[in-house]
Amino acid sequence: MISVAIMGHGTVGSGVAEILTTHKHKLFSAVGEELYIKHILDLRDFPDSPLADRFTKNFEDIINDIEVRVVVEVMGGTNPAYDFVKRCLMAGKSVVTSNKELVAKHGRELLEVAKENNANFLFEASVGGGIPIIRPLSQCLVANEVDEIAGILNGTTNFIFGKMINDNMDFADALKLAQDLGYAERNPEADIEGHDACRKICILASLAFGKHVYPESVYTEGITKVSLEDVKFASKLGYVIKLIGDVKRDKEGKLDIKVCPMLLSKDCILAGINDVFNGIMVKGDCTGDVVFYGKGAGKLPTASAVVADVVDCAKHLKARKRIFWTEGNSKDIASYKDSVTAMYIKVAGNGEEALKAFPNSKVMTEDNKTVLITKEYRFGEIEEKLNSLQVLSAIRIGNL
Ligand code: NDP
Ligand code: HSE
C-alpha cells in the first residue's frame, strides 16, 4: 500500500480523491499496490465526506508522516504552496501538482530540490487540464528540436468566447458560468488578462527549450479589448479570434514568446477548438505538426492528469523521472517589438489614413467602420504607426 496525501479539497482536489476512490481497482492494477488516501489538508471541514476522518488542517500531519510517499498539491497560489511543496520534496516525498503559478515561478528550483532528494516533482495537469502534454513533450517528442509551440491554453476564455458568440451571452454571465463549472481561477483576472495562459506557455517553453522562462518576461495581453463586433468582422474575412500562447526561436536564437488574442484562419487546426477545450500544436523538426486536444479545465479531466502523475510517482518511488531545465533570464527572450506579424486593424470612417500607414492591406468597410488586414511588419513598427492613428481595435494575425 502506498500512502498519498492531498493538499486542497476544492475543484481539482475533490476530483483527485474521487478518482482515487472510484478507480481504486484500475489503479491497483496499474501500480501493483493500493493507493491509499491517508490525509487531506484543507481549511474547511467536510463532515459529510466519506473520507471525513482523513481531513486535517495541519500540514505537519503530512510532513511528519513517514508513510506518506506521494503528496498532491492542489491548493493553488504560491503561498503556502511553495513552502509546503519544497518541504515535502526535502523530506524525500514525491510531489504532484496542477498549480501552474507555482511551476511557472519556481519550477526550476523545485525540480532541483526533487533531484537532490531523489524524489519526483510532476505537473502534467498544470498545462491543458486533462490533455497529456508535459509527458509527451518530455518523453515522446524528446528526439525533436522544437521549432514552435502554439496553443489555446485557457479553457475559461475559450468558453467565454463561445458563449458570447454562439449563445449571445454577455461577458459577465459567461464568466460567472465558467466559475460555477469550476473552470476559472480563484481570481478570474488571471484567465481574462492572459496570466494563466502565460504561466502555461512559460512551462511549455521551459520544457521544450531547456531554460526557465519567467512569466514577467513574457508579453501578455488578455481578451478584454476584443469586442463581439471584432469577432463578426473577423468571421466575414475568414478568421476566428482565439487567445493564443505562442513560443518559437527567432533568427538570433532568442525566444519569441507571447500571449495575446489572434485572428486564426478558419482553416487553422486550432480555429475549430471551442468551449472549455484546449488545443496545443507542437512543431517538431522530425515530426512536423503534432496537435493535442481535450478538456483544458474542470474537475475530473484535471484530476485525471493529477492521478496519472500519482501513479507515475508510485511506480518510481526509488527512481527519478528525468524532467529538468536550467536557470534562464530575460536576456533569452526577444523584445515583443521584434516579433513580426500581420494585423487586423479597425478604424472609424473609410480608413484612408490607416491605409496610408499600412499600404497594400486588404480592406473591408461596413457600418462606417473600416477593417484592414495588413502585410507583415515588425511589431515595433506597427506600434509606431498605430500611435499616429485613431484605432478602434488592433489584433495580431496568427501564422500557425
Ligand atoms: P479551488 O479554489 O477550487 O481549491 C483549492 C482548495 O485548496 C480549496 O478547498 C481551498 O480551501 C484549499 N486551500 C487553499 N489554501 C489552503 C491552505 N493554505 N491550506 C489548506 N487548504 C487550502 O481551486 P482548484 O481546485 O480549481 O485549483 C487548484 C489548483 O489547480 C490551482 O493551482 C489551479 O490553477 C489549478 N488548476 C485548476 C483547474 C481547474 O479546472 N479548476 C485545471 C488545472 C489546474 P478554501 O476554499 O477553504 O480556501
Ligand atoms: N482557469 C484555467 C483555465 C484552469 O480556464 O484554463 C485550467 O488550467
PDB file of N, CA, C and O in Angstrom, residues 109-137:
ATOM      1  N   GLU A 109      13.703  25.533  -9.560  1.00  0.00           N
ATOM      2  CA  GLU A 109      14.219  25.273  -8.211  1.00  0.00           C
ATOM      3  C   GLU A 109      13.614  23.986  -7.624  1.00  0.00           C
ATOM      4  O   GLU A 109      14.334  23.166  -7.047  1.00  0.00           O
ATOM      5  N   LEU A 110      12.315  23.805  -7.806  1.00  0.00           N
ATOM      6  CA  LEU A 110      11.663  22.633  -7.205  1.00  0.00           C
ATOM      7  C   LEU A 110      12.114  21.338  -7.887  1.00  0.00           C
ATOM      8  O   LEU A 110      12.258  20.306  -7.220  1.00  0.00           O
ATOM      9  N   LEU A 111      12.384  21.405  -9.193  1.00  0.00           N
ATOM     10  CA  LEU A 111      12.918  20.218  -9.884  1.00  0.00           C
ATOM     11  C   LEU A 111      14.308  19.876  -9.332  1.00  0.00           C
ATOM     12  O   LEU A 111      14.663  18.713  -9.165  1.00  0.00           O
ATOM     13  N   GLU A 112      15.070  20.911  -9.031  1.00  0.00           N
ATOM     14  CA  GLU A 112      16.420  20.720  -8.467  1.00  0.00           C
ATOM     15  C   GLU A 112      16.323  20.104  -7.065  1.00  0.00           C
ATOM     16  O   GLU A 112      17.051  19.166  -6.735  1.00  0.00           O
ATOM     17  N   VAL A 113      15.407  20.632  -6.258  1.00  0.00           N
ATOM     18  CA  VAL A 113      15.229  20.108  -4.892  1.00  0.00           C
ATOM     19  C   VAL A 113      14.781  18.650  -4.967  1.00  0.00           C
ATOM     20  O   VAL A 113      15.253  17.796  -4.196  1.00  0.00           O
ATOM     21  N   ALA A 114      13.886  18.356  -5.907  1.00  0.00           N
ATOM     22  CA  ALA A 114      13.423  16.972  -6.078  1.00  0.00           C
ATOM     23  C   ALA A 114      14.611  16.067  -6.410  1.00  0.00           C
ATOM     24  O   ALA A 114      14.781  14.990  -5.822  1.00  0.00           O
ATOM     25  N   LYS A 115      15.462  16.536  -7.324  1.00  0.00           N
ATOM     26  CA  LYS A 115      16.627  15.739  -7.747  1.00  0.00           C
ATOM     27  C   LYS A 115      17.559  15.480  -6.560  1.00  0.00           C
ATOM     28  O   LYS A 115      17.984  14.348  -6.324  1.00  0.00           O
ATOM     29  N   GLU A 116      17.844  16.531  -5.794  1.00  0.00           N
ATOM     30  CA  GLU A 116      18.763  16.395  -4.650  1.00  0.00           C
ATOM     31  C   GLU A 116      18.241  15.393  -3.626  1.00  0.00           C
ATOM     32  O   GLU A 116      19.007  14.797  -2.883  1.00  0.00           O
ATOM     33  N   ASN A 117      16.914  15.252  -3.584  1.00  0.00           N
ATOM     34  CA  ASN A 117      16.330  14.385  -2.555  1.00  0.00           C
ATOM     35  C   ASN A 117      15.772  13.080  -3.134  1.00  0.00           C
ATOM     36  O   ASN A 117      15.010  12.378  -2.466  1.00  0.00           O
ATOM     37  N   ASN A 118      16.176  12.794  -4.375  1.00  0.00           N
ATOM     38  CA  ASN A 118      15.766  11.560  -5.048  1.00  0.00           C
ATOM     39  C   ASN A 118      14.245  11.362  -5.035  1.00  0.00           C
ATOM     40  O   ASN A 118      13.742  10.268  -4.803  1.00  0.00           O
ATOM     41  N   ALA A 119      13.550  12.473  -5.242  1.00  0.00           N
ATOM     42  CA  ALA A 119      12.079  12.424  -5.290  1.00  0.00           C
ATOM     43  C   ALA A 119      11.637  12.910  -6.673  1.00  0.00           C
ATOM     44  O   ALA A 119      12.441  13.403  -7.456  1.00  0.00           O
ATOM     45  N   ASN A 120      10.371  12.782  -6.955  1.00  0.00           N
ATOM     46  CA  ASN A 120       9.832  13.280  -8.227  1.00  0.00           C
ATOM     47  C   ASN A 120       8.942  14.500  -8.003  1.00  0.00           C
ATOM     48  O   ASN A 120       8.238  14.590  -6.987  1.00  0.00           O
ATOM     49  N   PHE A 121       8.994  15.400  -8.953  1.00  0.00           N
ATOM     50  CA  PHE A 121       8.109  16.572  -8.947  1.00  0.00           C
ATOM     51  C   PHE A 121       7.444  16.594 -10.323  1.00  0.00           C
ATOM     52  O   PHE A 121       8.084  16.883 -11.326  1.00  0.00           O
ATOM     53  N   LEU A 122       6.159  16.238 -10.359  1.00  0.00           N
ATOM     54  CA  LEU A 122       5.454  16.091 -11.638  1.00  0.00           C
ATOM     55  C   LEU A 122       4.261  17.052 -11.717  1.00  0.00           C
ATOM     56  O   LEU A 122       3.612  17.325 -10.699  1.00  0.00           O
ATOM     57  N   PHE A 123       3.963  17.525 -12.929  1.00  0.00           N
ATOM     58  CA  PHE A 123       2.970  18.606 -13.055  1.00  0.00           C
ATOM     59  C   PHE A 123       2.198  18.530 -14.372  1.00  0.00           C
ATOM     60  O   PHE A 123       1.937  19.545 -15.019  1.00  0.00           O
ATOM     61  N   GLU A 124       1.824  17.300 -14.755  1.00  0.00           N
ATOM     62  CA  GLU A 124       1.101  17.109 -16.022  1.00  0.00           C
ATOM     63  C   GLU A 124      -0.144  17.999 -16.109  1.00  0.00           C
ATOM     64  O   GLU A 124      -0.462  18.554 -17.168  1.00  0.00           O
ATOM     65  N   ALA A 125      -0.888  18.139 -14.987  1.00  0.00           N
ATOM     66  CA  ALA A 125      -2.164  18.873 -15.013  1.00  0.00           C
ATOM     67  C   ALA A 125      -1.980  20.390 -15.058  1.00  0.00           C
ATOM     68  O   ALA A 125      -2.959  21.121 -15.204  1.00  0.00           O
ATOM     69  N   SER A 126      -0.724  20.845 -14.948  1.00  0.00           N
ATOM     70  CA  SER A 126      -0.527  22.302 -14.897  1.00  0.00           C
ATOM     71  C   SER A 126      -0.752  22.955 -16.266  1.00  0.00           C
ATOM     72  O   SER A 126      -0.967  24.159 -16.351  1.00  0.00           O
ATOM     73  N   VAL A 127      -0.684  22.181 -17.337  1.00  0.00           N
ATOM     74  CA  VAL A 127      -0.956  22.723 -18.679  1.00  0.00           C
ATOM     75  C   VAL A 127      -1.979  21.823 -19.368  1.00  0.00           C
ATOM     76  O   VAL A 127      -1.815  20.601 -19.415  1.00  0.00           O
ATOM     77  N   GLY A 128      -3.043  22.433 -19.868  1.00  0.00           N
ATOM     78  CA  GLY A 128      -4.005  21.688 -20.691  1.00  0.00           C
ATOM     79  C   GLY A 128      -4.956  20.789 -19.921  1.00  0.00           C
ATOM     80  O   GLY A 128      -5.593  19.926 -20.532  1.00  0.00           O
ATOM     81  N   GLY A 129      -5.084  20.983 -18.602  1.00  0.00           N
ATOM     82  CA  GLY A 129      -6.050  20.187 -17.818  1.00  0.00           C
ATOM     83  C   GLY A 129      -5.859  18.698 -18.046  1.00  0.00           C
ATOM     84  O   GLY A 129      -4.820  18.130 -17.710  1.00  0.00           O
ATOM     85  N   GLY A 130      -6.851  18.049 -18.676  1.00  0.00           N
ATOM     86  CA  GLY A 130      -6.796  16.599 -18.877  1.00  0.00           C
ATOM     87  C   GLY A 130      -5.977  16.157 -20.078  1.00  0.00           C
ATOM     88  O   GLY A 130      -5.835  14.960 -20.330  1.00  0.00           O
ATOM     89  N   ILE A 131      -5.430  17.110 -20.848  1.00  0.00           N
ATOM     90  CA  ILE A 131      -4.686  16.732 -22.065  1.00  0.00           C
ATOM     91  C   ILE A 131      -3.264  16.319 -21.688  1.00  0.00           C
ATOM     92  O   ILE A 131      -2.582  17.060 -20.982  1.00  0.00           O
ATOM     93  N   PRO A 132      -2.817  15.172 -22.167  1.00  0.00           N
ATOM     94  CA  PRO A 132      -1.402  14.845 -21.946  1.00  0.00           C
ATOM     95  C   PRO A 132      -0.529  15.772 -22.799  1.00  0.00           C
ATOM     96  O   PRO A 132      -0.686  15.804 -24.021  1.00  0.00           O
ATOM     97  N   ILE A 133       0.337  16.544 -22.185  1.00  0.00           N
ATOM     98  CA  ILE A 133       1.243  17.399 -22.957  1.00  0.00           C
ATOM     99  C   ILE A 133       2.639  17.453 -22.337  1.00  0.00           C
ATOM    100  O   ILE A 133       3.643  17.459 -23.055  1.00  0.00           O
ATOM    101  N   ILE A 134       2.731  17.463 -20.990  1.00  0.00           N
ATOM    102  CA  ILE A 134       4.055  17.540 -20.355  1.00  0.00           C
ATOM    103  C   ILE A 134       4.836  16.249 -20.638  1.00  0.00           C
ATOM    104  O   ILE A 134       6.000  16.299 -21.052  1.00  0.00           O
ATOM    105  N   ARG A 135       4.167  15.121 -20.445  1.00  0.00           N
ATOM    106  CA  ARG A 135       4.840  13.836 -20.656  1.00  0.00           C
ATOM    107  C   ARG A 135       5.177  13.634 -22.148  1.00  0.00           C
ATOM    108  O   ARG A 135       6.307  13.293 -22.482  1.00  0.00           O
ATOM    109  N   PRO A 136       4.235  13.877 -23.073  1.00  0.00           N
ATOM    110  CA  PRO A 136       4.596  13.770 -24.492  1.00  0.00           C
ATOM    111  C   PRO A 136       5.776  14.664 -24.878  1.00  0.00           C
ATOM    112  O   PRO A 136       6.656  14.258 -25.616  1.00  0.00           O
ATOM    113  N   LEU A 137       5.788  15.881 -24.341  1.00  0.00           N
ATOM    114  CA  LEU A 137       6.864  16.813 -24.698  1.00  0.00           C
ATOM    115  C   LEU A 137       8.206  16.352 -24.128  1.00  0.00           C
ATOM    116  O   LEU A 137       9.238  16.449 -24.794  1.00  0.00           O
TER     117      LEU A 137
END
